[in-house]
Structures are given as C-alpha cells and as structure tokens.
Amino acid sequence: MHRLNAWLRRHPMVVDAAWASIVLLFGLLPNDSYYDEGWRFGASILVAVLLPLLMVFRRRNPDVTVAAATVLGVGQVVTDVPPGGSSIAYLVFAYTGAAFGQTWTSRLALAAGLSAGPLVFWQMKPVKTVFDRAGDAHTRPYTLGEAALITLLMSTPFILCWAWGRLTRVRRAYLTELEDRAARLERERDAQSKVAVAAERARIARELHDVVAHNVSVMIVQADGAAYVLDNSPQQAKEALGTIASTGRQALVEMRRLLGVLRTADTKAEEYVPQPGVEELPELLEQVRTAGLDVDYATSGHPRELPRGVELTVYRIVQEALTNVRKHGGPDVHARVAVDFGERELAVLVEDDGRGSTAEQLAAGGTDGLGHGLIGMRERVGMVSGSLDVGPRPGGGFRIRAVLPLKAAH
C-alpha cells in the first residue's frame, strides 16, 4: 500500500482520470435534458464530456482548466442548459483554483463559487407553492429574504471547497518551508562542522609549531655544546647527547600524538589530554636552563586549579617566548618568567635583557615558522578572552605580558 500510495502521488493524472471517469458516468445518466429536442440535448452531452476531460488535466494546468470550467459554467447558465450529474465537477474546480492556481485563478474560483448560487437560482426560476384558506394551491415568487437564503445555501458547497483548497495550499507551503528549513539547518551544521575542523587543525598546527620550535632549538644548542666540549670534556658531551636524546623522544611523542589527531576525523579534543599546564613550567624552565639559557622563575598570589584552556595557554606562551629568546636574544641573555595569580585574572610576564625584536617581527608576528610565533600567542590569548602586550623592554630586551581572565576565587 505504501508503494502504491507513493506511485499515485508521483502520477496525479491517474487519480484525476479515475475520478473523472466516475463524474462522466454521472453526467451520462438520464436527466431533464434527455427529454429536450435539438441542440439542448447535444449541449448537455458536450458539458458532461468536457467537465471530466478538464478534470484529468486540472493539476497539470490549473489556471487553464479553472478558467475553462468557469466559462463553461457561465455558458451553461446563459444558454439554459440544465445541470446534470457532471456538474459536481464545478466543486472540484473551486478546490483546484484555491489549491494549485495562481492568485488570479484563486480569486476567479472564489468569485465563481459566490456567483454559483444566484446564477443557478436565476436559471431555475423557482416559485413557491402556498395554500389558501380553502385549501387551494397557488404559486408565487420567493421573497427577497427567502431567495437570499436559498442562494447562500447553493453557494455554500463551492465556498467550502474553495476554503479546503486554501488550507491545502497553506499546508503544502508549510511543509515545503519545513523541508527547506531542515535542508538549510543541515547545510549550516555541515558548514559549522567544517569550520570547527578547520579551527581544530589550526590549533594543532600551533601545537606542532610550539613543540617543534622549542625542542629542536634545545637539541641544536645541546649539539653545538657537545661538539665544542667533545675533546676536552667527554663527560659533558655525553650529558649533552643524553639531553638531545630525551628531548627528541619527547618531541617525537608529542608529534605522533598531534599527527594522530589529524588522521582521525572524529577525534575530540578530550581524547588527547592531559595537556601541559602551569605545574609543568618548572620542568620546562629546567630544560631551558640545561640548554644554556639563564632563566628566573617566580610566582605570586594564591595558586589554584585553572581551566584547561588557560593552563595550556600559559604553558605555550612561556614555551614560545623562551624559544624566541634563545633565537633572537643574543649571547649571555638573561630571562625572567613571572606568573601572578590574581583574584579575577592571571598575569604571565616573560622578559629578557637581550637585543630585542625587529619591527617586522612585531608587525607580522615573526618570520620564523611562517609567522606562527607571536601570531599563535595572540590567537591563544584571544581564545580565552585575554589580552597580550608585546614589545621592547625599557632598558633593552623584549617583553611579553599576557593577562587571562579567571573566575573569582571563593
């Protein structure tokens, strides 16, 4: 039954043809015109055939069929052709004009339905039979009130069919709007998913930059130191090579983790935690000191548990800033890292007394790593609604200060 119903919806002319054959059968039944002679009988047969024929094409060409049926009905009234069984088709065209036709077709169907009662009443010229006191029957015309009531009753089926057609049109438009809205929401959902994937991949790219830049710079420094002391101090060279090996393994583990996320389309951020945070800063600074950079570290305020995004942002800012110090600070540079736990914000300060930065690096975010350095910091700070201040340090060197908002501590 479901397949049959679906097939009939795809072929509406088949359904209309079936109903039209029933209307044709009613139209060919004997009526008052069968007792007429001449053209009125032929006109009655012609109307009985044309109305079902128009019904077959009513949904394919609603405007033409409704207009043709209206003209045919007016002609039938004017030529005084009596209505037959096929006249029920006029109700179908009242529905068709309201449900499928254009605006003018709907208005034409409404006007024809309102006029149907008065026109039929005028064509039939009915009279009312009354009885006098003696019991004799007499005929007289209907009064104006009686005629108005009869014509209203005659027009009511046409108005009801027209109203049914309007409801069908509204319901069909509502369903179409729901389908369009569902399709639009699906497209928006796909677009948001693509944007989220792109943002996640950009974040992972920043992670890769931070990991590679920091660990590779440590390995380079250690390799240079090992080559320098290899002949005079083999033990120091051995320690430097051990540091290179451990740093390389750490970098390899993090890169495999991040690349594994890129290969898995449906991996969520929570699947590759834990991430480094403020508690891992001393270990990071010890690694930097081992690479030859003198760094001081201080904290103030009341340390407490921070949101995961803030923890990672602090760690990566310090990591990137110290990497830039090693690259651009020059020889004998000294750096200082300070973390202040405030009531409503967390302040991170990284400064050095080196040779500072160039105007190109400040404007474009740095040329190293295709500009991922300072640009990555700004993006990370922006993701947690913080602020970032970078620039020359008074007295020489470079200064980076990030302020990250926090919830008030209880």
Coordinates of C-alpha atoms in Angstrom, one line a residue:
M1 CA 0.0 0.0 0.0
H2 CA 2.8 2.4 0.8
R3 CA 4.4 1.8 -2.7
L4 CA 1.0 2.2 -4.3
N5 CA 0.4 5.5 -2.5
A6 CA 3.8 6.8 -3.4
W7 CA 3.3 5.8 -7.1
L8 CA -0.1 7.6 -7.2
R9 CA 1.5 10.7 -5.7
R10 CA 4.0 10.7 -8.5
H11 CA 1.3 10.2 -11.1
P12 CA -1.6 12.6 -10.1
M13 CA -3.2 12.4 -13.5
V14 CA -4.0 8.7 -13.0
V15 CA -6.0 9.6 -9.8
D16 CA -7.7 12.5 -11.6
A17 CA -8.6 10.3 -14.5
A18 CA -10.2 7.8 -12.2
W19 CA -12.4 10.4 -10.6
A20 CA -13.2 11.9 -14.0
S21 CA -14.5 8.6 -15.2
I22 CA -16.9 8.5 -12.3
V23 CA -18.1 12.1 -13.0
L24 CA -18.5 11.1 -16.7
L25 CA -20.7 8.2 -15.7
F26 CA -22.9 10.5 -13.6
G27 CA -23.1 13.0 -16.4
L28 CA -24.3 10.5 -18.9
L29 CA -27.2 9.4 -16.6
P30 CA -30.6 10.5 -17.9
N31 CA -31.7 13.9 -16.7
D32 CA -34.2 16.7 -17.8
S33 CA -32.2 17.4 -20.9
Y34 CA -32.9 14.0 -22.3
Y35 CA -36.5 15.0 -22.9
D36 CA -35.4 18.1 -24.8
E37 CA -35.1 18.1 -28.5
G38 CA -32.5 19.7 -30.7
W39 CA -29.3 21.4 -29.5
R40 CA -30.0 21.4 -25.8
F41 CA -29.6 17.7 -25.6
G42 CA -26.3 17.8 -27.6
A43 CA -25.1 20.7 -25.4
S44 CA -25.9 18.7 -22.2
I45 CA -23.9 15.7 -23.6
L46 CA -21.0 18.1 -24.5
V47 CA -20.9 19.5 -21.0
A48 CA -21.0 16.0 -19.5
V49 CA -17.9 15.1 -21.5
L50 CA -15.9 18.3 -21.3
L51 CA -16.0 18.7 -17.5
P52 CA -14.4 15.2 -16.8
L53 CA -11.9 15.9 -19.5
L54 CA -10.8 19.1 -17.8
M55 CA -10.6 17.3 -14.5
V56 CA -7.9 15.0 -15.9
F57 CA -5.6 18.0 -16.5
R58 CA -6.6 20.1 -13.6
R59 CA -3.3 19.7 -11.6
R60 CA -1.0 20.0 -14.6
N61 CA -2.7 23.1 -15.9
P62 CA -4.8 24.5 -13.0
D63 CA -5.1 28.1 -14.4
V64 CA -6.4 27.0 -17.8
T65 CA -8.7 24.3 -16.6
V66 CA -10.3 26.5 -13.9
A67 CA -10.8 29.4 -16.4
A68 CA -12.3 27.0 -19.0
A69 CA -14.6 25.4 -16.4
T70 CA -15.8 28.9 -15.3
V71 CA -16.5 29.9 -18.9
L72 CA -18.3 26.6 -19.5
G73 CA -20.5 27.0 -16.4
V74 CA -21.5 30.6 -17.3
G75 CA -22.3 29.4 -20.8
Q76 CA -24.4 26.6 -19.4
V77 CA -26.4 29.1 -17.3
V78 CA -26.8 31.6 -20.2
T79 CA -27.9 29.0 -22.7
D80 CA -30.3 27.5 -20.2
V81 CA -28.7 24.0 -20.3
P82 CA -30.0 22.2 -17.2
P83 CA -27.3 20.9 -14.8
G84 CA -26.6 17.2 -14.8
G85 CA -24.6 14.7 -12.7
S86 CA -21.3 16.1 -14.1
S87 CA -22.0 19.5 -12.5
I88 CA -20.3 18.1 -9.4
A89 CA -17.1 18.8 -11.2
Y90 CA -17.5 22.5 -10.6
L91 CA -16.9 21.9 -6.9
V92 CA -13.6 20.2 -7.9
F93 CA -12.5 23.2 -9.9
A94 CA -13.3 25.5 -6.9
Y95 CA -10.9 23.5 -4.9
T96 CA -8.3 23.3 -7.7
G97 CA -8.2 27.1 -8.2
A98 CA -7.6 27.7 -4.5
A99 CA -5.1 24.8 -4.0
F100 CA -3.0 24.9 -7.2
G101 CA -3.7 28.0 -9.2
Q102 CA -2.1 31.4 -9.2
T103 CA -3.5 34.4 -7.3
W104 CA -5.9 35.4 -10.1
T105 CA -7.1 31.8 -10.5
S106 CA -7.9 31.5 -6.8
R107 CA -9.8 34.8 -6.9
L108 CA -11.7 33.7 -10.0
A109 CA -12.7 30.4 -8.3
L110 CA -13.9 32.3 -5.3
A111 CA -15.9 34.7 -7.4
A112 CA -17.4 31.8 -9.4
G113 CA -18.3 30.0 -6.2
L114 CA -20.1 33.0 -4.8
S115 CA -21.9 33.6 -8.1
A116 CA -22.9 29.9 -8.5
G117 CA -25.9 30.1 -6.1
P118 CA -27.5 33.3 -7.6
L119 CA -26.9 32.1 -11.2
V120 CA -28.5 28.7 -10.6
F121 CA -31.4 30.2 -8.8
W122 CA -31.9 32.6 -11.6
Q123 CA -31.7 29.8 -14.2
M124 CA -34.2 27.6 -12.4
K125 CA -36.7 30.4 -11.8
P126 CA -38.3 28.6 -8.9
V127 CA -41.6 29.6 -7.4
K128 CA -43.1 28.8 -4.1
T129 CA -46.3 26.8 -3.6
V130 CA -48.7 28.2 -1.0
F131 CA -52.2 27.1 0.1
D132 CA -55.1 29.5 0.8
R133 CA -57.7 29.0 3.5
A134 CA -59.9 26.9 1.1
G135 CA -57.0 24.5 0.6
D136 CA -56.4 25.5 -3.0
A137 CA -52.7 25.6 -4.1
H138 CA -51.2 28.7 -5.6
T139 CA -47.7 29.6 -6.7
R140 CA -45.8 32.8 -6.0
P141 CA -42.2 34.0 -6.3
Y142 CA -39.9 33.8 -3.3
T143 CA -39.4 36.8 -1.3
L144 CA -36.1 38.6 -1.3
G145 CA -35.1 37.1 2.1
E146 CA -36.1 33.6 1.0
A147 CA -34.2 34.0 -2.3
A148 CA -31.1 35.2 -0.5
L149 CA -31.1 32.2 1.9
I150 CA -31.5 29.7 -0.9
T151 CA -28.7 31.3 -3.0
L152 CA -26.5 31.3 0.1
L153 CA -27.2 27.6 0.7
M154 CA -26.5 26.9 -3.0
S155 CA -23.1 28.7 -2.9
T156 CA -22.0 27.2 0.4
P157 CA -20.6 23.9 -1.1
F158 CA -18.5 25.9 -3.5
I159 CA -17.1 28.2 -0.7
L160 CA -16.3 25.2 1.5
C161 CA -14.4 23.5 -1.4
W162 CA -12.5 26.8 -2.0
A163 CA -11.6 27.1 1.7
W164 CA -10.5 23.5 1.7
G165 CA -8.2 24.3 -1.3
R166 CA -6.7 27.3 0.6
L167 CA -6.0 25.1 3.6
T168 CA -4.3 22.6 1.3
R169 CA -2.2 25.3 -0.2
V170 CA -1.2 26.7 3.2
R171 CA -0.3 23.2 4.5
R172 CA 1.7 22.4 1.4
A173 CA 3.6 25.7 1.7
Y174 CA 4.2 25.0 5.4
L175 CA 5.6 21.5 4.7
T176 CA 7.8 23.0 1.9
E177 CA 9.1 25.6 4.4
L178 CA 9.9 22.9 6.9
E179 CA 11.8 20.9 4.3
D180 CA 13.7 24.0 3.3
R181 CA 14.5 24.8 6.9
A182 CA 15.7 21.3 7.6
A183 CA 17.9 21.3 4.5
R184 CA 19.2 24.8 5.5
L185 CA 19.9 23.6 9.0
E186 CA 21.7 20.6 7.7
R187 CA 23.9 22.7 5.4
E188 CA 24.6 25.1 8.3
R189 CA 25.5 22.1 10.5
D190 CA 27.9 20.8 7.9
A191 CA 29.4 24.2 7.5
Q192 CA 29.9 24.6 11.2
S193 CA 31.4 21.2 11.4
K194 CA 33.9 22.2 8.7
V195 CA 34.7 25.4 10.5
A196 CA 35.2 23.5 13.7
V197 CA 37.5 21.0 12.0
A198 CA 39.5 23.8 10.4
A199 CA 39.8 25.6 13.7
E200 CA 41.0 22.4 15.4
R201 CA 43.5 21.8 12.7
A202 CA 44.8 25.3 13.0
R203 CA 45.1 24.9 16.8
I204 CA 47.0 21.6 16.2
A205 CA 49.3 23.4 13.8
R206 CA 50.1 25.9 16.5
E207 CA 50.8 23.0 18.9
L208 CA 53.2 21.4 16.3
H209 CA 55.0 24.7 15.9
D210 CA 55.4 25.2 19.6
V211 CA 56.6 21.6 20.1
V212 CA 59.0 21.5 17.2
A213 CA 60.4 25.0 17.7
H214 CA 61.1 24.5 21.4
N215 CA 62.5 21.0 21.3
V216 CA 64.6 21.4 18.1
S217 CA 66.1 24.7 19.4
V218 CA 67.1 22.8 22.6
M219 CA 68.6 20.0 20.6
I220 CA 70.6 22.4 18.4
V221 CA 72.0 24.2 21.4
Q222 CA 73.0 20.9 23.1
A223 CA 74.5 19.6 19.9
D224 CA 76.7 22.7 19.4
G225 CA 77.8 22.5 23.1
A226 CA 78.6 18.8 22.7
A227 CA 80.7 19.4 19.6
Y228 CA 82.6 22.2 21.5
V229 CA 83.5 20.2 24.6
L230 CA 83.8 16.8 23.0
D231 CA 87.7 16.8 23.0
N232 CA 88.2 18.5 26.4
S233 CA 85.3 17.2 28.4
P234 CA 83.8 13.9 27.2
Q235 CA 81.5 13.7 30.2
Q236 CA 79.8 17.0 29.4
A237 CA 79.5 15.9 25.8
K238 CA 77.9 12.7 27.0
E239 CA 75.4 14.6 29.2
A240 CA 74.5 16.9 26.2
L241 CA 73.9 13.9 24.0
G242 CA 71.6 12.4 26.6
T243 CA 69.7 15.6 26.8
I244 CA 69.4 15.7 23.0
A245 CA 68.1 12.1 23.0
S246 CA 65.5 12.7 25.7
T247 CA 64.3 16.0 24.1
G248 CA 64.0 14.3 20.7
R249 CA 61.9 11.4 22.2
Q250 CA 59.6 13.9 23.9
A251 CA 59.2 15.9 20.7
L252 CA 58.5 12.6 18.8
V253 CA 55.9 11.5 21.3
E254 CA 54.0 14.9 21.1
M255 CA 54.3 15.0 17.3
R256 CA 52.9 11.5 17.0
R257 CA 50.0 12.4 19.3
L258 CA 49.1 15.5 17.3
L259 CA 49.5 13.8 13.9
G260 CA 47.3 11.0 15.1
V261 CA 44.6 13.6 15.9
L262 CA 44.9 15.0 12.3
R263 CA 44.5 11.5 10.8
T264 CA 41.4 10.8 12.9
A265 CA 38.4 12.8 11.6
D266 CA 36.1 12.2 14.6
T267 CA 38.7 12.6 17.4
K268 CA 37.7 15.1 20.0
A269 CA 40.0 17.4 21.9
E270 CA 39.3 15.5 25.2
E271 CA 40.9 12.3 23.7
Y272 CA 44.4 13.6 23.8
V273 CA 44.6 15.1 27.2
P274 CA 46.3 15.7 29.6
Q275 CA 48.0 18.8 28.3
P276 CA 50.9 20.6 29.9
G277 CA 50.0 23.4 32.3
V278 CA 51.4 25.8 34.9
E279 CA 52.6 22.9 37.1
E280 CA 54.9 21.7 34.3
L281 CA 56.6 25.2 34.0
P282 CA 59.5 24.4 36.4
E283 CA 60.3 21.3 34.3
L284 CA 60.2 23.4 31.1
L285 CA 62.5 26.0 32.6
E286 CA 64.9 23.4 33.8
Q287 CA 65.1 22.1 30.3
V288 CA 65.7 25.6 29.0
R289 CA 68.5 26.1 31.6
T290 CA 70.1 22.9 30.5
A291 CA 70.2 24.3 27.0
G292 CA 72.2 27.2 28.3
L293 CA 69.6 30.0 28.9
D294 CA 69.6 31.6 32.3
V295 CA 66.0 31.9 33.5
D296 CA 64.5 33.1 36.8
Y297 CA 61.0 32.0 37.7
A298 CA 58.7 33.5 40.3
T299 CA 55.0 33.1 41.2
S300 CA 52.8 35.4 43.3
G301 CA 49.2 35.3 44.6
H302 CA 47.4 32.2 45.5
P303 CA 48.0 29.3 43.1
R304 CA 44.8 27.3 42.3
E305 CA 43.4 25.0 39.7
L306 CA 42.8 26.7 36.4
P307 CA 40.7 25.9 33.4
R308 CA 42.3 23.5 31.0
G309 CA 42.5 26.1 28.2
V310 CA 44.1 28.7 30.4
E311 CA 46.7 26.1 31.7
L312 CA 47.7 25.2 28.1
T313 CA 47.8 28.8 27.0
V314 CA 50.1 29.8 29.9
Y315 CA 52.5 26.9 29.2
R316 CA 52.6 27.5 25.4
I317 CA 53.2 31.3 25.8
V318 CA 56.1 30.7 28.1
Q319 CA 57.5 28.0 25.9
E320 CA 57.2 30.1 22.7
A321 CA 58.6 33.2 24.5
L322 CA 61.7 31.4 25.8
T323 CA 62.2 29.8 22.3
N324 CA 62.3 33.3 20.8
V325 CA 64.7 34.5 23.5
R326 CA 67.2 31.7 22.5
K327 CA 66.8 32.5 18.8
H328 CA 66.9 36.3 18.9
G329 CA 68.2 37.3 22.3
G330 CA 71.9 37.0 21.5
P331 CA 74.7 35.8 23.7
D332 CA 74.7 36.0 27.5
V333 CA 71.0 36.8 27.6
H334 CA 69.0 36.5 30.8
A335 CA 65.3 35.9 31.0
R336 CA 62.7 36.1 33.7
V337 CA 59.3 34.4 34.0
A338 CA 56.7 35.6 36.4
V339 CA 53.2 34.2 37.0
D340 CA 50.7 36.2 39.1
F341 CA 47.5 34.6 40.4
G342 CA 45.1 37.4 40.9
E343 CA 41.5 37.4 42.1
R344 CA 39.9 37.7 38.7
E345 CA 42.9 37.4 36.3
L346 CA 46.1 35.6 35.7
A347 CA 49.1 37.6 34.5
V348 CA 52.1 36.0 32.7
L349 CA 55.2 38.0 32.2
V350 CA 58.3 36.9 30.1
E351 CA 61.1 39.4 29.6
D352 CA 64.7 39.3 28.7
D353 CA 67.7 41.7 28.5
G354 CA 68.8 40.7 25.0
R355 CA 68.9 42.6 21.8
G356 CA 65.1 42.8 21.4
S357 CA 63.0 42.3 18.3
T358 CA 62.7 43.8 14.8
A359 CA 59.8 45.9 13.6
E360 CA 59.0 43.1 11.1
Q361 CA 58.5 40.6 13.8
L362 CA 56.3 42.9 15.8
A363 CA 54.1 43.8 12.8
A364 CA 53.9 40.4 11.1
G365 CA 54.2 38.1 14.1
G366 CA 57.7 36.9 13.3
T367 CA 59.2 35.3 10.2
D368 CA 60.3 32.2 12.0
G369 CA 57.9 29.3 11.4
L370 CA 55.9 31.3 8.8
G371 CA 54.8 33.8 11.4
H372 CA 53.3 31.3 13.9
G373 CA 55.2 32.7 16.9
L374 CA 53.6 35.9 18.1
I375 CA 50.5 35.3 15.9
G376 CA 50.0 32.0 17.7
M377 CA 50.3 33.7 21.1
R378 CA 47.6 36.3 20.1
E379 CA 45.3 33.6 18.9
R380 CA 45.7 31.5 22.1
V381 CA 45.1 34.5 24.3
G382 CA 42.1 35.5 22.2
M383 CA 40.6 32.1 22.6
V384 CA 40.3 32.6 26.4
S385 CA 39.2 36.3 26.0
G386 CA 42.5 37.6 27.3
S387 CA 44.9 40.4 26.2
L388 CA 48.5 40.3 25.0
D389 CA 51.1 43.1 25.2
V390 CA 54.4 42.6 23.3
G391 CA 57.2 45.0 22.6
P392 CA 60.6 46.3 23.6
R393 CA 61.5 46.3 27.3
P394 CA 62.6 49.5 29.0
G395 CA 66.3 49.4 29.3
G396 CA 66.7 46.9 26.4
G397 CA 65.5 43.5 25.6
F398 CA 62.0 42.2 24.9
R399 CA 58.9 41.9 27.0
I400 CA 55.7 39.7 26.6
R401 CA 52.8 40.1 29.1
A402 CA 49.5 38.2 28.8
V403 CA 46.5 38.8 31.0
L404 CA 44.0 35.9 31.1
P405 CA 40.6 36.4 32.9
L406 CA 39.6 34.0 35.7
K407 CA 36.6 33.4 37.8
A408 CA 36.7 34.9 41.2
A409 CA 38.2 32.6 43.8
H410 CA 36.0 31.6 46.7

